[in-house]
XYZ file of C-alpha atoms in Angstrom:
623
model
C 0.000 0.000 0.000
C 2.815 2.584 0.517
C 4.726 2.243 -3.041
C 0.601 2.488 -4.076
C 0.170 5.890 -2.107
C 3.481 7.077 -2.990
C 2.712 6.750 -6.940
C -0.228 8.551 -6.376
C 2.083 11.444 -5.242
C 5.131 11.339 -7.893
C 3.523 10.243 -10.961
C 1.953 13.499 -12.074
C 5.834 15.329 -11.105
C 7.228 12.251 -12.939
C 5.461 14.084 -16.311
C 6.492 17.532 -15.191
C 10.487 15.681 -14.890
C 9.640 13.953 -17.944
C 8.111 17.032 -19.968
C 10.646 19.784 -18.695
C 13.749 17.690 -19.812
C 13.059 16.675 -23.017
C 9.771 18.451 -24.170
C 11.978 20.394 -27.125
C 11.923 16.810 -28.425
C 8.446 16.083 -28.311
C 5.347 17.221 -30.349
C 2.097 18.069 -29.163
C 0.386 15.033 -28.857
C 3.509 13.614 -27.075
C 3.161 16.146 -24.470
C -0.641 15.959 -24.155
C -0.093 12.415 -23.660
C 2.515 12.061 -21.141
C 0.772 14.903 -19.094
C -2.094 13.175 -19.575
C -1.159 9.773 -18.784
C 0.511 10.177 -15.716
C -2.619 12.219 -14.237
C -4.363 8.869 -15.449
C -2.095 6.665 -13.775
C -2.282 8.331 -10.677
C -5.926 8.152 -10.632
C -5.898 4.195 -11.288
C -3.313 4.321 -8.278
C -5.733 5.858 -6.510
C -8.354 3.888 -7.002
C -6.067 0.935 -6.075
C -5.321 2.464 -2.959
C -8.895 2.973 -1.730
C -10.122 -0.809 -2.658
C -7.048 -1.372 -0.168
C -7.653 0.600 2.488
C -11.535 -1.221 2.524
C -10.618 -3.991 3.035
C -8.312 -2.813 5.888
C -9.277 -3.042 9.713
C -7.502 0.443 10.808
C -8.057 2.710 7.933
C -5.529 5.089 8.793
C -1.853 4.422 7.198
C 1.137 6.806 7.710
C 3.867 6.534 4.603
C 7.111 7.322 5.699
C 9.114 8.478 2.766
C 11.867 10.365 4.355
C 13.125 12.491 7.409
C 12.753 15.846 6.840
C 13.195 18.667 9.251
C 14.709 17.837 12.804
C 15.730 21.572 14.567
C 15.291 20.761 18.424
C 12.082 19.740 19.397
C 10.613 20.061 15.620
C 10.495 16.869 14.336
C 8.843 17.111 10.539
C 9.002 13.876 8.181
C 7.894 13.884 4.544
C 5.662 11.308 5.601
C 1.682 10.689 3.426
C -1.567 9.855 6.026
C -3.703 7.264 4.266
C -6.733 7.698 5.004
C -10.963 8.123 4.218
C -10.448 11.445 3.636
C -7.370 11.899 1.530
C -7.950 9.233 -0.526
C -11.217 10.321 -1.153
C -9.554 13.763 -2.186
C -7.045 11.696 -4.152
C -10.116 10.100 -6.139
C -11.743 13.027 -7.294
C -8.456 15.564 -7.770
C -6.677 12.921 -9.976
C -9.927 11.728 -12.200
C -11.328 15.014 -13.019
C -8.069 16.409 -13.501
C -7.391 13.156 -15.768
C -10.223 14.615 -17.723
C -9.343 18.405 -17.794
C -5.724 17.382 -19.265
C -7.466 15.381 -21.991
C -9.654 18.489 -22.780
C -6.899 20.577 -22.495
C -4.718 18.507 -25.763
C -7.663 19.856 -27.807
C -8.696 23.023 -26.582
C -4.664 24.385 -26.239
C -3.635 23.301 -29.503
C -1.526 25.218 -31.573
C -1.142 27.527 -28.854
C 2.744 28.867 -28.485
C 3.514 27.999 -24.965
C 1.973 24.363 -25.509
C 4.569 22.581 -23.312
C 4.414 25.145 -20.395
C 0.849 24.842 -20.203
C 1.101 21.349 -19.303
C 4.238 21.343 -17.195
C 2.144 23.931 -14.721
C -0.600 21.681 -15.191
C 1.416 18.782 -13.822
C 2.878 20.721 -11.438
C -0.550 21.445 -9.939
C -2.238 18.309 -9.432
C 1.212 17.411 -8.118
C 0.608 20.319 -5.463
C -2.782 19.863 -4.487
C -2.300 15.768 -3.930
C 0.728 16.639 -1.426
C -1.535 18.809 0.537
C -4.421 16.431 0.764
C -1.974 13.266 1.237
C 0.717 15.191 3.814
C 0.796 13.920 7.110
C 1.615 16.932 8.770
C 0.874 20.673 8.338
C 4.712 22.086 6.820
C 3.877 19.277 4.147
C 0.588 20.420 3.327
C 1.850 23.721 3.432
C 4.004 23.011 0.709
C 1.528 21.461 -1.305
C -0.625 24.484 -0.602
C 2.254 27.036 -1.545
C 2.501 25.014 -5.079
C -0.906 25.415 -5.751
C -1.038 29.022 -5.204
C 2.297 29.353 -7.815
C 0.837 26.956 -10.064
C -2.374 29.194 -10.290
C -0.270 32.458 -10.114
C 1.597 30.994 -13.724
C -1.933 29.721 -15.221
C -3.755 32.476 -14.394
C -0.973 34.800 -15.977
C -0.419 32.306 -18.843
C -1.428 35.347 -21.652
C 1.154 37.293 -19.539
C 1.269 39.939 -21.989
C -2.133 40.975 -21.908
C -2.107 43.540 -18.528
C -5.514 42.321 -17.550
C -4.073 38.529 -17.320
C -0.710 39.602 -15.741
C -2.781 41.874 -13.433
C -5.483 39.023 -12.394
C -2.721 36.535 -11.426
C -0.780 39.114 -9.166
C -4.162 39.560 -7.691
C -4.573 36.264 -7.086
C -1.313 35.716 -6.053
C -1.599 38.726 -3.249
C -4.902 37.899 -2.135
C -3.627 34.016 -1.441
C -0.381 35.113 0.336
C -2.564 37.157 3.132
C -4.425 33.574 3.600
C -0.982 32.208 3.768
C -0.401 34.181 7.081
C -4.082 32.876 8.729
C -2.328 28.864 8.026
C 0.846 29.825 9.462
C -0.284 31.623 12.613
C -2.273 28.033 13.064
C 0.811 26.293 12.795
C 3.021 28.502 15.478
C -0.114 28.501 18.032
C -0.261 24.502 17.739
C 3.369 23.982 17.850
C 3.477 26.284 20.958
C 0.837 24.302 22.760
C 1.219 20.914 21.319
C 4.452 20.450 20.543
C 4.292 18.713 17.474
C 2.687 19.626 13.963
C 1.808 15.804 12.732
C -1.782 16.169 12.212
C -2.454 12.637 14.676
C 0.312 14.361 16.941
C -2.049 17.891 17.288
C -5.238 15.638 17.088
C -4.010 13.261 20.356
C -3.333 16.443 22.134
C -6.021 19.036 21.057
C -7.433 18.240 24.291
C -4.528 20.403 26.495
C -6.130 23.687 23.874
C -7.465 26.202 26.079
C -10.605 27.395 24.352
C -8.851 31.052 23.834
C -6.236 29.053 21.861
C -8.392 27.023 20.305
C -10.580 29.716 19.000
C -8.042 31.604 17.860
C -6.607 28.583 15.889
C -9.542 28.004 14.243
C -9.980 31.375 13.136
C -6.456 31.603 11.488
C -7.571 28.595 9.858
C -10.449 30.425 8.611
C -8.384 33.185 7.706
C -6.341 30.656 5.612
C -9.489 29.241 3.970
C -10.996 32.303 2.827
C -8.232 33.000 0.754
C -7.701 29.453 -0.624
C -11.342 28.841 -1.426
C -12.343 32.323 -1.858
C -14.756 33.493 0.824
C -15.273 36.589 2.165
C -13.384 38.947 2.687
C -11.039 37.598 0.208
C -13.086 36.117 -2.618
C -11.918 39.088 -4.822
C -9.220 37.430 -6.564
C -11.470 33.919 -8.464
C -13.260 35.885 -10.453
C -10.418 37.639 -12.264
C -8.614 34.501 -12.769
C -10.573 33.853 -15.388
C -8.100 35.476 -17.563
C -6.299 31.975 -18.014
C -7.576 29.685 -20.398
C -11.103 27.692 -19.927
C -9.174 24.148 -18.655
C -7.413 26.665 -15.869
C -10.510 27.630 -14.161
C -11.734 24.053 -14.927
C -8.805 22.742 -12.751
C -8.937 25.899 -10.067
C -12.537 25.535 -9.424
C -13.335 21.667 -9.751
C -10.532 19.506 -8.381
C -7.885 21.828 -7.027
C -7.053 25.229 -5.075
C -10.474 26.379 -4.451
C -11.651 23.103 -2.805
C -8.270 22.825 -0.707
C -9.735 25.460 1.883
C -12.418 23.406 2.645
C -10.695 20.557 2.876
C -8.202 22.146 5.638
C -11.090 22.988 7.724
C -12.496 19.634 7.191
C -8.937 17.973 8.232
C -8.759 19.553 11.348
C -12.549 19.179 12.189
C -11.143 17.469 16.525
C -9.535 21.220 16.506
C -12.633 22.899 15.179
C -14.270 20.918 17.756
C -13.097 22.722 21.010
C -14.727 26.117 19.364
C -18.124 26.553 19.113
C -17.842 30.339 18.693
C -15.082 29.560 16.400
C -17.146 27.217 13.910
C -20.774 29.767 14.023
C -18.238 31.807 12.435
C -17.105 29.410 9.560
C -20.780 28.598 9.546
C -22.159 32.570 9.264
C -18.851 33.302 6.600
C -19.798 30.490 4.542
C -23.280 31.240 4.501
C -23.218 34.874 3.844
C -20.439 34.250 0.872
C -22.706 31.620 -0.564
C -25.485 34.503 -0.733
C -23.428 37.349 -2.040
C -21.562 35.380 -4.743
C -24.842 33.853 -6.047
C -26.646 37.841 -5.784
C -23.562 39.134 -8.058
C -23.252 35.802 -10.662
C -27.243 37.055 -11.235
C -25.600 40.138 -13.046
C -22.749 39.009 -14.859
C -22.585 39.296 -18.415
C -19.043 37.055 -19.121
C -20.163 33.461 -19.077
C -16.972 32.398 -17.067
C -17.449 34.936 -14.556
C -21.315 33.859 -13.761
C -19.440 30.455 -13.366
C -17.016 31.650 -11.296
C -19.222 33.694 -8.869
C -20.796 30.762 -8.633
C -17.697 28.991 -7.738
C -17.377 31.169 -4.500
C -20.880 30.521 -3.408
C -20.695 26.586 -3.854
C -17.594 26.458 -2.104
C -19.655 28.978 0.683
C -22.160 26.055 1.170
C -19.650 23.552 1.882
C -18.017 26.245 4.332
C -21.216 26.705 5.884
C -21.168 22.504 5.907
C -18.358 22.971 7.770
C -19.465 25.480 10.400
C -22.409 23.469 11.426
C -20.618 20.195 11.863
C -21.236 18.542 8.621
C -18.378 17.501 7.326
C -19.583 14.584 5.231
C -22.017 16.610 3.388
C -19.242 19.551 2.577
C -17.199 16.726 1.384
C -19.954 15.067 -0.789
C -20.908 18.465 -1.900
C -17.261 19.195 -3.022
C -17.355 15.726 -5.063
C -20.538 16.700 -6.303
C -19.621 19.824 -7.307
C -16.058 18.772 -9.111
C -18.233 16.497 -11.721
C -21.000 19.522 -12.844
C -18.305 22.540 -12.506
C -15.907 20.630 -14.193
C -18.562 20.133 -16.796
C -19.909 23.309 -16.590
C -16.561 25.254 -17.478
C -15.684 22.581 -20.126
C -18.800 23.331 -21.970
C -18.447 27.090 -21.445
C -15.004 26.154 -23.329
C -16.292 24.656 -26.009
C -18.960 27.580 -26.299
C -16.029 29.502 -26.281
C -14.006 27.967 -28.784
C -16.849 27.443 -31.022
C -17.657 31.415 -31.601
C -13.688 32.241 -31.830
C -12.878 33.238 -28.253
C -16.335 34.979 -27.866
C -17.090 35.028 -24.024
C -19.811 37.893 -23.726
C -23.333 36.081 -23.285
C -25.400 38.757 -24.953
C -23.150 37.725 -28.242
C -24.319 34.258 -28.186
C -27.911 32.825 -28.044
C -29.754 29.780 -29.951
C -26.168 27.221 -30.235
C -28.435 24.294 -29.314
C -28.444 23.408 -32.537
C -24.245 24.353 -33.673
C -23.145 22.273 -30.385
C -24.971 18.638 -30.461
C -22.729 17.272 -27.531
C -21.763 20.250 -25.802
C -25.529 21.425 -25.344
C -26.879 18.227 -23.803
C -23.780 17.733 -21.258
C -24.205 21.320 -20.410
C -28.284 20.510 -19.949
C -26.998 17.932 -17.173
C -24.681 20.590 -15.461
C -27.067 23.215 -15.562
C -29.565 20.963 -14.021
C -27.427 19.821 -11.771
C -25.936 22.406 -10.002
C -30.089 23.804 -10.052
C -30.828 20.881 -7.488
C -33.374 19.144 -9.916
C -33.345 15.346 -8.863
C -32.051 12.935 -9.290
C -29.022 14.747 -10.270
C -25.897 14.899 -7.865
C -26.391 18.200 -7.186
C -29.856 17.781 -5.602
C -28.726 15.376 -3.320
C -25.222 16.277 -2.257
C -26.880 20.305 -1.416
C -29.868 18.593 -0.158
C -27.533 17.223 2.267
C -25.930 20.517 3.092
C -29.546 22.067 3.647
C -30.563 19.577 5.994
C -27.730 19.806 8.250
C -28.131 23.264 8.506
C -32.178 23.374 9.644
C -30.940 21.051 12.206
C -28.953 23.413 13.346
C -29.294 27.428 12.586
C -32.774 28.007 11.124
C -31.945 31.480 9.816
C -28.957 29.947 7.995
C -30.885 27.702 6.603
C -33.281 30.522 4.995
C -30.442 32.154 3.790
C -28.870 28.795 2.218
C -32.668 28.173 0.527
C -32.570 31.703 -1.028
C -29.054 30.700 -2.437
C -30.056 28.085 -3.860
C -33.377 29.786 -5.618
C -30.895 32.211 -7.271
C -28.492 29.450 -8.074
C -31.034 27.947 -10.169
C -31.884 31.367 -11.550
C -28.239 32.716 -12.308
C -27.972 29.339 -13.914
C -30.744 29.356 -16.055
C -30.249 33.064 -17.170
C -26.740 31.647 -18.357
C -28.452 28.259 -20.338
C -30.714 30.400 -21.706
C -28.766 33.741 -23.306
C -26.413 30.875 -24.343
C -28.231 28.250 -26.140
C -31.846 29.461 -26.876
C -33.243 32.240 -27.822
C -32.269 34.290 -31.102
C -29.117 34.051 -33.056
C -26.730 37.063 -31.759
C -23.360 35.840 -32.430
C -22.813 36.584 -36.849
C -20.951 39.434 -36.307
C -18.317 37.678 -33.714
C -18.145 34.383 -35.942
C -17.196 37.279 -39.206
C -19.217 34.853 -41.011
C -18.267 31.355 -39.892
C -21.061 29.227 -38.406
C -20.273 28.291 -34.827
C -19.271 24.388 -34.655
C -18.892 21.540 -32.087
C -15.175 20.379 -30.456
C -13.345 17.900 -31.750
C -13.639 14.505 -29.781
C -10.647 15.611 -27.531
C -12.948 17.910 -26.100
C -16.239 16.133 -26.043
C -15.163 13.096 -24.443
C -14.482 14.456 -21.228
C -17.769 16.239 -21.374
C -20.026 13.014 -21.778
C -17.807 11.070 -18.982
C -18.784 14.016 -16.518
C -22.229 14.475 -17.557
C -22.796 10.696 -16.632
C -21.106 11.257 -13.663
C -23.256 14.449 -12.689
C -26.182 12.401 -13.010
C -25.075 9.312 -11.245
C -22.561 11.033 -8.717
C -25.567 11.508 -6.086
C -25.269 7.813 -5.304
C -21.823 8.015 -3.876
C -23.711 9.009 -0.694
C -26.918 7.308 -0.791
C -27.267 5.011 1.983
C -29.762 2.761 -0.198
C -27.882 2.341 -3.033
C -24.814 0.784 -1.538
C -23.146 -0.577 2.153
C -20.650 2.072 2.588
C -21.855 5.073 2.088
C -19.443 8.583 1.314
C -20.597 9.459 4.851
C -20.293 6.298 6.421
C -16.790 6.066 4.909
C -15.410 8.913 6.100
C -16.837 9.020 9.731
C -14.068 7.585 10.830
C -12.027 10.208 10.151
C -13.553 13.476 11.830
C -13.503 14.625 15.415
C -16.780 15.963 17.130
C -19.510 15.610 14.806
C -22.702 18.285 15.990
C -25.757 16.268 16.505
C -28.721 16.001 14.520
C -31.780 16.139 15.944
C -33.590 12.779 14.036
C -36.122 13.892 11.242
C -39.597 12.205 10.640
C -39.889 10.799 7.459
C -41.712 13.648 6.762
C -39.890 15.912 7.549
C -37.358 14.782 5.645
C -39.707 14.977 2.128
C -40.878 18.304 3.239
C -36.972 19.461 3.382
C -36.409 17.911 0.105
C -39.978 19.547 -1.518
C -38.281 22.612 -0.209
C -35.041 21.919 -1.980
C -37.062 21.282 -5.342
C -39.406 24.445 -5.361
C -36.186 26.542 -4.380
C -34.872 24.792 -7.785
C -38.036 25.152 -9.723
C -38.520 29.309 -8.667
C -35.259 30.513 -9.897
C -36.108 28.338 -13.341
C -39.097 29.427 -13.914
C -37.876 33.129 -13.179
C -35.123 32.821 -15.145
C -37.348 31.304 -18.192
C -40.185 33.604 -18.216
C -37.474 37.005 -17.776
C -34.827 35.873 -20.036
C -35.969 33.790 -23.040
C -37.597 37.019 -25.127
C -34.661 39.535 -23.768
C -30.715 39.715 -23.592
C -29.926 42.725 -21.729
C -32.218 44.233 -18.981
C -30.133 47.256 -16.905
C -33.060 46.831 -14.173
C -32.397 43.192 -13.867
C -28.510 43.294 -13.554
C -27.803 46.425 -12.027
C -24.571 48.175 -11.493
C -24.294 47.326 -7.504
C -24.465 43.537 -8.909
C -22.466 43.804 -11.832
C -19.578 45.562 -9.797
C -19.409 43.033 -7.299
C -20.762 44.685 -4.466
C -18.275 47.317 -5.444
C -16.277 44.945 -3.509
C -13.237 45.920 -5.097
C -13.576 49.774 -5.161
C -13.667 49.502 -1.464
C -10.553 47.832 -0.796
C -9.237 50.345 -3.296
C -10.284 53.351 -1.376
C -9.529 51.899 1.478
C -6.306 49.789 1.451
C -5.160 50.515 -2.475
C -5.236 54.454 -2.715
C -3.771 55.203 0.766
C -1.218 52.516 0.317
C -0.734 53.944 -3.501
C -0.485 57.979 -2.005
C 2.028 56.267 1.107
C 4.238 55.418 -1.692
C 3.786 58.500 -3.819
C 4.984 60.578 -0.359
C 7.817 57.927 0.824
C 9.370 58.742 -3.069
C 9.029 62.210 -2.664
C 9.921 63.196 0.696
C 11.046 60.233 2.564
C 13.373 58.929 -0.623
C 14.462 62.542 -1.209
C 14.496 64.419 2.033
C 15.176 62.049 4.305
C 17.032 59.088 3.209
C 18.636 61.207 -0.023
C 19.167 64.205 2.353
C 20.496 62.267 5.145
C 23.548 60.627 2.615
C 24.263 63.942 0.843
C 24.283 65.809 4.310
C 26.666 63.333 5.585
C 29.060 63.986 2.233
C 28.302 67.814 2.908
C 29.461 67.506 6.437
C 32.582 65.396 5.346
C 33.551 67.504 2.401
C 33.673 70.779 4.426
C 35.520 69.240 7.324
C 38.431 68.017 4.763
C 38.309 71.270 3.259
C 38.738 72.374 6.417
C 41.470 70.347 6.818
C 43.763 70.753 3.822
C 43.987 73.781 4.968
C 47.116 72.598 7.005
C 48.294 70.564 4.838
C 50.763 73.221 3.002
C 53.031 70.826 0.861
C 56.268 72.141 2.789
C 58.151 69.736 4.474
C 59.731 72.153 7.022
C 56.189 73.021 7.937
C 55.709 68.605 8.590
C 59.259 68.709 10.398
C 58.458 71.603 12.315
C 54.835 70.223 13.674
C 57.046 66.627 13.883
C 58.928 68.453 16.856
C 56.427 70.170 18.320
C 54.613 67.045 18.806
C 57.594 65.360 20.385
C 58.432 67.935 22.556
C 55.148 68.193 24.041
C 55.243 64.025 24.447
C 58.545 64.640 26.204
C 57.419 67.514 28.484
C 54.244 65.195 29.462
C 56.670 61.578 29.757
C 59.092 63.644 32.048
C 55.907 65.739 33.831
C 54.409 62.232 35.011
C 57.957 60.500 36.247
C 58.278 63.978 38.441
């Protein structure tokens, strides 16, 4: 089982090794491949690993690969936990990743910086599977500093365009003051516990006074806000969609964005000693989950609707999270992998079928141009809606009912999410693929057309998985459920209070007519109209003007600090401090050569002078 888990690991950096050294040598479909194949391999490896670990009695396995750091008492080894959870991160990361590089051989092609594409593609599933497989928290915090470079380099791929080099510095930023929530975590466990194994904190989380404690799992919210984009740092996702379609493919479904989550969900027996701490994980998540889906109602780029709606998945699952639910945040995230994957895959192909056009009042009626891509994207949209029996209904259903157990008014909030989910949603299906032809004067005259096979093949594999992927967690359909599966692996779970049977239908009759409102809105608003000012106002389209408030606030000042600093710190103080030195020492030398005449009787004279006054004071002290 270890050479299994460690393959998991070091295949996808085998292709990066393999790709980097001799790539000048190999064509495109040589480097599509090997990228490609080792993602693939790893995913079969992974697979391999979790029909193991069934049929094992402890499911909890630590790899030791190698000693790592050993500075007094910090003992860190490069060592892989085995468990539920990781591999069930390992399952999802490496298949739908396995997918998004196949895409990617078709939708990249031709492009000019082919081979880098896929060596930062490598590079990232390498990333996120060292977080999720580390043992320890300086391992998975190297994993999560690759993911943030990886999606600093993808997001900047078209590096000379200054709104793609600008969007991945953003994103870069934005992740680096997350960075400081993980690392505070790390020095207040270390202080306390000694160690920074995650078993190691877990064994003594008990000695955590609850100040400690709540102030670790706020850092670790802090952390996870940045990573997965919640508020107040969700800023950054929606500008990275400046890197090309597979990017925010791999960012949103199977890596970075989900690796938040999963951080909270890994130290769930920490999160357990603070129930002030996870209310606010629970009120963060659900009031991100709310905002995203109010601005993704407004958004005219049909990657950025996407994207918005990115941040207010991944606030459900945080909200998961606060309430105690960490199976259903985790069958969520699954969930939500298969239909976003899908969802920005077909919003590729859309894409590359009207020449890069992204703009959804330039599109309309491609139902019949796109004969794969506009059923798969049928299944996403309905999906993601909550319309049964697709994965979405049930893995948010899940969510939902966790939450009425538990905060009623979060609860509302989550249902009025999920109404203008389905709405946002449907607004997108709809300007996209019915309605009236608006796209002949982007095309100049060529007639949109479907992917080649390259592309479509992914997007039937994950459409049958968006439909099916609800059973992964259906107690019914198989022994071990997702949640059963996992148990195992949290600390405290919340309890929740037992539902009637029909309660339980009325929750899920809820979940439907939430689904069915924002449809029907959507429908009977948007299928005679494109553009409505009163229906996507400014406030909406601006993102709360989200970002002209940080700019006022942090950007301007910080901007005008700078502007002063060059003109009078640079120049008055730290320039006028060096020239007034070299003032002060050029007018004492001149001061000085003023004795220095060139004549040597003048030297011999002062020669004598000095030795008779050493003399006078030699003999002086021996009187």
């Amino acid at each position: 089982m270890a050479h299994i888990s460690t393959l998991i690991l070091l295949l996808p950096l085998l292709g990066f090794a393999v790709v980097l050294l001799n790539g000048k040598n190999m064509n495109e479909s040589q480097i599509g491949l090997v990228a490609t194949g080792v993602v693939g391999l790893s995913f079969v490896a992974s697979v391999i690993d979790f029909v193991l670990l069934l049929h094992r009695s402890d499911r909890e396995v630590t790899v030791q690969l190698f000693n790592w750091i050993d500075v007094g008492t910090l003992h860190v080894p490069a060592a892989l936990l085995v468990d539920p959870l990781s591999i069930t991160m390992c399952l999802f990361v490496t298949g739908v990743s396995t997918l998004i590089h196949l895409y990617s051989i078709g939708y990249m092609h031709a492009e000019k910086d082919y081979k880098k594409f896929f060596l930062y593609f490598n590079l990232f599933v390498f990333s996120m599977l060292a977080l999720v497989l580390a043992n320890n928290l300086v391992f998975t915090f190297v994993g999560w500093e690759g993911v943030g470079v990886c999606s600093y380099w993808l997001v900047s791929f078209y590096f000379d365009r200054d709104s793609a080099s600008s969007a991945g510095k953003k994103a870069f930023i934005y992740n680096r003051v997350g960075d400081v929530g993980l690392l505070v975590a790390m020095f207040l466990l270390f202080s306390r516990t000694g160690t920074l194994t995650y078993l190691g904190v877990f064994e003594k989380a008990g000695t955590l006074t609850p100040t400690v404690a709540t102030l670790v799992v706020l850092a670790l919210l802090l952390a996870a806000t940045g990573k997965s984009a919640q508020i107040p740092l969700f800023n950054w996702l929606p500008d990275a969609m400046e890197g090309p379609t597979p990017v925010s493919a791999l960012i949103h479904a199977a890596t970075m964005v989900t690796a938040g989550v999963y951080l909270l969900v890994r130290m769930s027996p920490v999160l357990a000693l603070s129930s002030s701490g996870r209310m606010t994980i629970a009120v963060i998540g659900g009031v991100t989950a709310f905002v995203a889906a109010t601005i993704a109602t407004s958004q005219k780029d049909i990657k950025k609707v996407l994207a918005f709606s990115t941040v207010s998945q991944i606030g459900y699952m945080v909200l998961a999270v606060g309430v105690g639910a960490y199976g259903a945040a985790i069958f969520l995230m699954v969930g939500h992998a298969f239909y976003k994957a899908l969802l920005f895959l077909g919003s590729g192909s859309v894409i590359h079928s009207l020449n890069g056009e992204q703009d959804l009042r330039k599109m309309g009626a491609l139902a019949k141009f796109l004969p794969l891509t506009y059923p798969t994207f049928l299944v996403g949209w309905l999906a993601i809606s909550g319309i049964p029996p697709f994965a979405g209904f049930w893995a948010k259903g899940d969510v939902l009912t966790n939450v009425f157990a538990h905060n009623k008014v979060l609860w509302v909030l989550a249902v009025v999410t999920a109404i203008l989910t389905a709405y946002y949603m449907s607004r997108l299906f709809v300007l996209t693929f019915r309605g009236t032809e608006r796209f002949r004067e982007e095309t100049h005259g060529h007639e949109p057309h479907e992917s080649p096979w390259v592309m479509t093949t992914p997007l039937v594999i994950l459409a049958v998985l968006s439909v099916f992927g609800g059973a992964l967690a259906l107690p019914w359909v198989h022994h071990d459920s997702l949640a059963n599966f996992l148990s195992s692996t949290f600390g405290y779970v919340a309890p929740i209070a037992s539902q009637s049977t029909l309660s339980q239908w009325g929750l899920a009759a809820v979940d439907i007519a939430a689904a069915l409102i924002g449809l029907a809105a959507a429908f009977s608003i948007w299928r005679s109209r494109y553009e409505d000012e009163k229906l996507t106002p400014k406030f909406l389209e601006q993102v709360w003007y989200w970002d002209n408030f940080y700019d006022a606030t942090i950007g301007r000042p910080l901007e005008d600090l700078a502007v002063f600093s060059d003109a009078v710190i640079e120049d008055e103080v730290i320039d006028g401090g060096v020239m007034g030195l070299a003032v002060g020492i050029r007018r004492s030398s001149q001061g000085v050569r003023k004795i220095q005449s060139g004549f040597v009787r003048h030297y011999a004279l002062a020669m004598a002078l000095g030795l008779a006054v050493i003399v006078v004071y030699l003999v002086a002290r021996v009187g």
